[in-house]
């Protein structure tokens, strides 16, 4: 039986002043998170600004991670594009490199699409991958994509492509959906992106998380993702992050932890957090994490 998924850090992406990806600190951050108890690092996800990272950059970063000695089985690659051809191309390179999983979001430019349309899109991606298709984690994040993944769609894809769909990452923040997902597809790898629901999901059979907060509190998130242990501090800090644009807010915390201001940079159309916001986040973190978990 395969081991539990555990905790994957949704790795943030640092940028040089030129706008290029700062590969060296990104590798250092991946190593630090793996050393702090994460079982893998997810590249190019929502927290990693994956929608703003091109195919060529993805290849460079993935190959640099491998060349630096990070094992392929400790990498997950996220794919966040609309054209099935582009999605297959990005997934193909990552799978050929041997990554553990592909985190695959639905196409999001066209809104109000039906289940049949989504089934057709995912089917086209899997067909284009052919025998390479494996380890797919379907990504439910309707707050970003505006395209929820119906439970019936997950079942249809499993039936049509046996062994291809490995699991679902649910970042919808809707516990009723998460609970239904665990009931209907609990034999898959069910991962929760909203840390406020993480421990509860693990106690009900979830296999862990892909978490942005693991970039700076990996140990605390690991206890939730692997042991199902509640942590009120983490849940409270989620609310602090949600007061801002979450991606640059997470990067504020990584910059503070590492002392490297390259983490503060984001790619347009995102904008960095202003100085006052950075100070407020730091103060909230110190207030919450200066004490032991309840």
Short mmCIF file of C-alpha atoms in Angstrom, two decimals:
data_model
loop_
_atom_site.label_atom_id
_atom_site.label_comp_id
_atom_site.label_asym_id
_atom_site.label_seq_id
_atom_site.Cartn_x
_atom_site.Cartn_y
_atom_site.Cartn_z
CA UNK A 1 0.00 0.00 0.00
CA UNK A 2 1.33 3.45 -0.90
CA UNK A 3 2.32 5.71 1.96
CA UNK A 4 0.14 8.62 3.01
CA UNK A 5 0.63 11.84 1.11
CA UNK A 6 1.40 13.91 4.20
CA UNK A 7 2.28 17.59 3.89
CA UNK A 8 3.46 19.30 0.72
CA UNK A 9 4.56 22.91 0.93
CA UNK A 10 2.90 25.08 -1.72
CA UNK A 11 6.23 26.65 -2.49
CA UNK A 12 6.29 30.38 -3.11
CA UNK A 13 8.36 31.78 -5.98
CA UNK A 14 10.95 34.52 -5.36
CA UNK A 15 11.83 37.03 -8.07
CA UNK A 16 14.93 39.07 -8.82
CA UNK A 17 14.62 42.82 -9.39
CA UNK A 18 14.70 42.00 -13.11
CA UNK A 19 11.53 39.94 -12.74
CA UNK A 20 13.28 36.62 -13.35
CA UNK A 21 12.77 33.74 -10.96
CA UNK A 22 15.40 33.69 -8.22
CA UNK A 23 16.21 30.00 -8.46
CA UNK A 24 18.84 29.70 -5.73
CA UNK A 25 16.65 30.94 -2.83
CA UNK A 26 13.76 28.88 -4.19
CA UNK A 27 15.88 25.74 -3.94
CA UNK A 28 17.01 26.75 -0.45
CA UNK A 29 13.40 27.25 0.61
CA UNK A 30 12.37 23.86 -0.77
CA UNK A 31 15.20 22.18 1.14
CA UNK A 32 14.29 24.03 4.35
CA UNK A 33 10.65 22.98 4.13
CA UNK A 34 11.55 19.37 3.38
CA UNK A 35 13.94 19.45 6.32
CA UNK A 36 11.18 20.82 8.54
CA UNK A 37 8.98 17.80 7.89
CA UNK A 38 7.24 18.39 4.57
CA UNK A 39 7.06 15.23 2.48
CA UNK A 40 7.19 17.15 -0.79
CA UNK A 41 7.27 20.59 -2.37
CA UNK A 42 4.60 21.70 -4.82
CA UNK A 43 5.94 23.95 -7.56
CA UNK A 44 3.96 26.55 -9.54
CA UNK A 45 0.72 26.29 -7.58
CA UNK A 46 -1.55 29.15 -6.61
CA UNK A 47 0.81 30.27 -3.83
CA UNK A 48 3.71 29.89 -6.25
CA UNK A 49 2.06 32.24 -8.78
CA UNK A 50 2.01 29.35 -11.23
CA UNK A 51 -0.40 31.09 -13.59
CA UNK A 52 2.34 33.71 -14.14
CA UNK A 53 5.17 31.22 -14.71
CA UNK A 54 5.78 30.21 -18.30
CA UNK A 55 6.45 26.74 -19.66
CA UNK A 56 10.12 27.47 -20.29
CA UNK A 57 10.62 28.78 -16.77
CA UNK A 58 8.92 25.71 -15.35
CA UNK A 59 11.35 23.44 -17.14
CA UNK A 60 14.32 25.44 -15.90
CA UNK A 61 13.16 25.46 -12.27
CA UNK A 62 12.19 21.77 -12.21
CA UNK A 63 15.49 20.70 -13.71
CA UNK A 64 17.39 22.99 -11.33
CA UNK A 65 15.64 21.40 -8.36
CA UNK A 66 16.63 17.94 -9.56
CA UNK A 67 20.20 19.04 -10.29
CA UNK A 68 20.41 20.42 -6.75
CA UNK A 69 19.68 16.96 -5.39
CA UNK A 70 16.00 17.31 -4.50
CA UNK A 71 14.50 13.92 -5.41
CA UNK A 72 11.79 13.90 -8.07
CA UNK A 73 9.50 11.91 -5.79
CA UNK A 74 9.50 14.90 -3.43
CA UNK A 75 8.22 17.29 -6.09
CA UNK A 76 4.67 18.00 -7.21
CA UNK A 77 4.08 20.16 -10.29
CA UNK A 78 0.98 22.32 -10.60
CA UNK A 79 -0.60 23.06 -13.99
CA UNK A 80 -2.87 26.13 -14.24
CA UNK A 81 -3.65 26.78 -17.91
CA UNK A 82 -6.73 26.76 -20.12
CA UNK A 83 -5.67 25.05 -23.35
CA UNK A 84 -5.62 21.26 -23.04
CA UNK A 85 -2.55 21.16 -25.30
CA UNK A 86 -0.65 23.52 -22.99
CA UNK A 87 -1.75 21.62 -19.90
CA UNK A 88 -0.54 18.34 -21.39
CA UNK A 89 2.76 19.90 -22.44
CA UNK A 90 3.51 21.23 -18.96
CA UNK A 91 2.42 18.00 -17.28
CA UNK A 92 4.39 15.88 -19.75
CA UNK A 93 7.72 17.48 -18.93
CA UNK A 94 7.13 17.19 -15.19
CA UNK A 95 6.07 13.54 -15.46
CA UNK A 96 9.06 12.74 -17.63
CA UNK A 97 11.20 14.22 -14.87
CA UNK A 98 9.57 11.74 -12.46
CA UNK A 99 7.63 14.10 -10.19
CA UNK A 100 5.37 12.57 -7.59
CA UNK A 101 2.12 14.16 -8.77
CA UNK A 102 0.55 16.69 -11.11
CA UNK A 103 -1.83 19.16 -9.48
CA UNK A 104 -4.21 19.95 -12.34
CA UNK A 105 -6.72 22.80 -12.17
CA UNK A 106 -9.71 23.01 -14.52
CA UNK A 107 -9.74 25.59 -17.32
CA UNK A 108 -11.01 28.88 -15.95
CA UNK A 109 -11.38 31.47 -18.69
CA UNK A 110 -14.85 30.30 -19.71
CA UNK A 111 -17.33 30.54 -16.87
CA UNK A 112 -20.56 28.63 -16.16
CA UNK A 113 -19.35 25.56 -18.03
CA UNK A 114 -21.12 22.25 -17.53
CA UNK A 115 -19.90 18.93 -16.25
CA UNK A 116 -19.73 17.45 -19.75
CA UNK A 117 -17.48 20.27 -20.91
CA UNK A 118 -15.12 19.80 -17.98
CA UNK A 119 -15.08 16.06 -18.55
CA UNK A 120 -14.15 16.67 -22.18
CA UNK A 121 -11.29 19.01 -21.22
CA UNK A 122 -9.74 16.69 -18.64
CA UNK A 123 -10.20 13.78 -21.03
CA UNK A 124 -8.30 15.66 -23.73
CA UNK A 125 -5.40 16.34 -21.36
CA UNK A 126 -5.21 12.71 -20.23
CA UNK A 127 -5.46 11.42 -23.78
CA UNK A 128 -2.65 13.74 -24.88
CA UNK A 129 -0.45 12.43 -22.06
CA UNK A 130 -1.14 8.85 -23.08
CA UNK A 131 0.84 6.27 -21.09
CA UNK A 132 2.55 9.03 -19.12
CA UNK A 133 -0.73 9.98 -17.43
CA UNK A 134 -0.54 9.14 -13.74
CA UNK A 135 -0.66 10.71 -10.31
CA UNK A 136 -3.15 13.43 -11.22
CA UNK A 137 -4.51 15.49 -8.32
CA UNK A 138 -7.63 17.35 -9.44
CA UNK A 139 -7.57 20.89 -8.07
CA UNK A 140 -10.79 22.36 -6.70
CA UNK A 141 -10.29 26.08 -6.03
CA UNK A 142 -13.47 27.81 -7.22
CA UNK A 143 -12.65 31.08 -5.43
CA UNK A 144 -9.92 31.51 -8.05
CA UNK A 145 -11.11 29.53 -11.07
CA UNK A 146 -14.86 30.09 -10.61
CA UNK A 147 -15.13 26.48 -11.80
CA UNK A 148 -16.10 24.03 -9.05
CA UNK A 149 -15.44 20.32 -9.53
CA UNK A 150 -18.64 18.32 -9.03
CA UNK A 151 -18.26 15.04 -7.18
CA UNK A 152 -19.92 13.28 -10.11
CA UNK A 153 -17.23 14.61 -12.46
CA UNK A 154 -14.52 13.13 -10.27
CA UNK A 155 -16.31 9.79 -10.41
CA UNK A 156 -16.64 9.94 -14.20
CA UNK A 157 -12.96 10.69 -14.67
CA UNK A 158 -11.98 7.86 -12.35
CA UNK A 159 -14.14 5.42 -14.29
CA UNK A 160 -12.96 6.59 -17.71
CA UNK A 161 -9.25 6.76 -16.82
CA UNK A 162 -8.50 4.04 -14.25
CA UNK A 163 -5.38 4.70 -12.23
CA UNK A 164 -4.84 8.20 -13.63
CA UNK A 165 -6.67 10.29 -11.02
CA UNK A 166 -4.78 9.86 -7.75
CA UNK A 167 -6.69 12.36 -5.67
CA UNK A 168 -8.21 15.80 -5.17
CA UNK A 169 -6.87 18.95 -3.59
CA UNK A 170 -9.83 20.83 -2.18
CA UNK A 171 -9.14 24.52 -1.60
CA UNK A 172 -12.77 25.55 -1.76
CA UNK A 173 -13.07 26.37 1.92
CA UNK A 174 -16.54 24.76 2.01
CA UNK A 175 -16.56 22.07 4.68
CA UNK A 176 -19.81 20.53 3.43
CA UNK A 177 -18.13 19.87 0.06
CA UNK A 178 -14.97 18.55 1.73
CA UNK A 179 -16.98 16.17 3.89
CA UNK A 180 -18.96 14.90 0.91
CA UNK A 181 -15.71 14.48 -1.04
CA UNK A 182 -14.24 12.38 1.75
CA UNK A 183 -17.35 10.21 1.83
CA UNK A 184 -17.59 9.72 -1.93
CA UNK A 185 -13.91 9.43 -2.83
CA UNK A 186 -12.13 8.71 0.43
CA UNK A 187 -10.13 5.92 -1.20
CA UNK A 188 -8.30 8.63 -3.15
CA UNK A 189 -5.69 11.05 -1.82
CA UNK A 190 -7.91 13.83 -0.46
CA UNK A 191 -5.96 16.96 0.44
CA UNK A 192 -7.27 20.13 2.05
CA UNK A 193 -5.94 23.56 1.13
CA UNK A 194 -7.80 25.57 3.80
CA UNK A 195 -5.81 25.03 6.99
CA UNK A 196 -8.90 25.82 9.10
CA UNK A 197 -10.42 22.50 7.96
CA UNK A 198 -7.24 20.48 7.75
CA UNK A 199 -7.07 18.63 11.06
CA UNK A 200 -10.75 17.72 10.94
CA UNK A 201 -10.40 16.32 7.43
CA UNK A 202 -7.43 14.18 8.45
CA UNK A 203 -9.44 12.73 11.32
CA UNK A 204 -12.08 11.77 8.76
CA UNK A 205 -9.69 10.05 6.39
CA UNK A 206 -7.93 12.86 4.53
CA UNK A 207 -4.33 12.20 3.60
CA UNK A 208 -2.82 15.60 4.30
CA UNK A 209 -2.43 18.96 2.61
CA UNK A 210 -0.71 21.16 0.08
CA UNK A 211 -0.28 24.26 2.20
CA UNK A 212 1.02 27.77 1.63
CA UNK A 213 1.49 28.31 5.36
CA UNK A 214 3.94 25.42 5.41
CA UNK A 215 6.40 27.90 3.89
CA UNK A 216 6.86 29.43 7.34
CA UNK A 217 5.21 27.16 9.95
CA UNK A 218 5.91 23.73 8.51
CA UNK A 219 6.10 21.96 11.86
CA UNK A 220 2.73 23.23 13.01
CA UNK A 221 1.03 22.39 9.71
CA UNK A 222 2.66 18.95 9.67
CA UNK A 223 1.06 18.10 13.02
CA UNK A 224 -2.32 19.00 11.56
CA UNK A 225 -1.77 17.21 8.22
CA UNK A 226 -0.33 14.00 9.58
CA UNK A 227 -1.74 13.69 13.10
CA UNK A 228 -5.05 15.52 12.72
CA UNK A 229 -4.07 17.80 15.58
CA UNK A 230 -6.00 21.06 15.90
CA UNK A 231 -3.99 24.26 16.22
CA UNK A 232 -5.98 27.40 17.01
CA UNK A 233 -2.93 29.56 16.26
CA UNK A 234 -2.79 28.40 12.67
CA UNK A 235 -6.53 28.83 12.21
CA UNK A 236 -6.34 32.37 13.60
CA UNK A 237 -3.41 33.30 11.38
CA UNK A 238 -5.34 32.18 8.30
CA UNK A 239 -7.79 34.97 9.12
CA UNK A 240 -4.89 37.43 9.34
CA UNK A 241 -3.64 36.37 5.90
CA UNK A 242 -7.13 36.73 4.45
CA UNK A 243 -7.13 40.41 5.36
CA UNK A 244 -4.72 40.85 2.46
CA UNK A 245 -4.08 39.34 -0.94
CA UNK A 246 -2.99 35.93 0.32
CA UNK A 247 -0.13 35.16 -2.09
CA UNK A 248 1.94 38.29 -1.37
CA UNK A 249 0.99 37.98 2.32
CA UNK A 250 2.52 34.52 2.50
CA UNK A 251 5.62 35.88 0.79
CA UNK A 252 5.87 38.58 3.46
CA UNK A 253 6.21 35.85 6.06
CA UNK A 254 8.83 33.96 4.05
CA UNK A 255 10.83 37.17 3.56
CA UNK A 256 10.67 37.80 7.29
CA UNK A 257 11.77 34.26 8.12
CA UNK A 258 14.61 34.15 5.62
CA UNK A 259 15.71 37.79 5.73
CA UNK A 260 15.69 37.81 1.92
CA UNK A 261 13.59 40.61 0.44
CA UNK A 262 13.42 38.90 -2.94
CA UNK A 263 10.49 37.03 -1.48
CA UNK A 264 8.48 40.23 -1.25
CA UNK A 265 8.32 40.64 -5.03
CA UNK A 266 5.29 39.38 -6.95
CA UNK A 267 4.60 39.32 -10.64
CA UNK A 268 1.98 41.62 -12.13
CA UNK A 269 -0.95 41.73 -11.98
CA UNK A 270 -0.35 40.97 -8.29
CA UNK A 271 1.00 43.76 -6.11
CA UNK A 272 3.24 43.49 -3.05
CA UNK A 273 2.02 44.18 0.47
CA UNK A 274 2.80 47.69 1.69
CA UNK A 275 5.04 48.30 4.69
CA UNK A 276 2.16 48.83 7.13
CA UNK A 277 0.59 45.53 6.14
CA UNK A 278 3.91 43.74 6.54
CA UNK A 279 4.23 45.12 10.05
CA UNK A 280 0.69 44.09 10.95
CA UNK A 281 1.27 40.55 9.70
CA UNK A 282 4.51 40.29 11.66
CA UNK A 283 2.81 41.53 14.83
CA UNK A 284 -0.06 39.06 14.43
CA UNK A 285 2.38 36.21 13.89
CA UNK A 286 4.40 37.12 16.97
CA UNK A 287 1.26 37.44 19.08
CA UNK A 288 -0.09 34.05 18.03
CA UNK A 289 3.02 31.92 17.80
CA UNK A 290 4.73 33.20 20.93
CA UNK A 291 2.54 30.76 22.83
CA UNK A 292 2.21 26.99 22.72
CA UNK A 293 -0.80 25.48 20.90
CA UNK A 294 -3.99 25.25 22.90
#
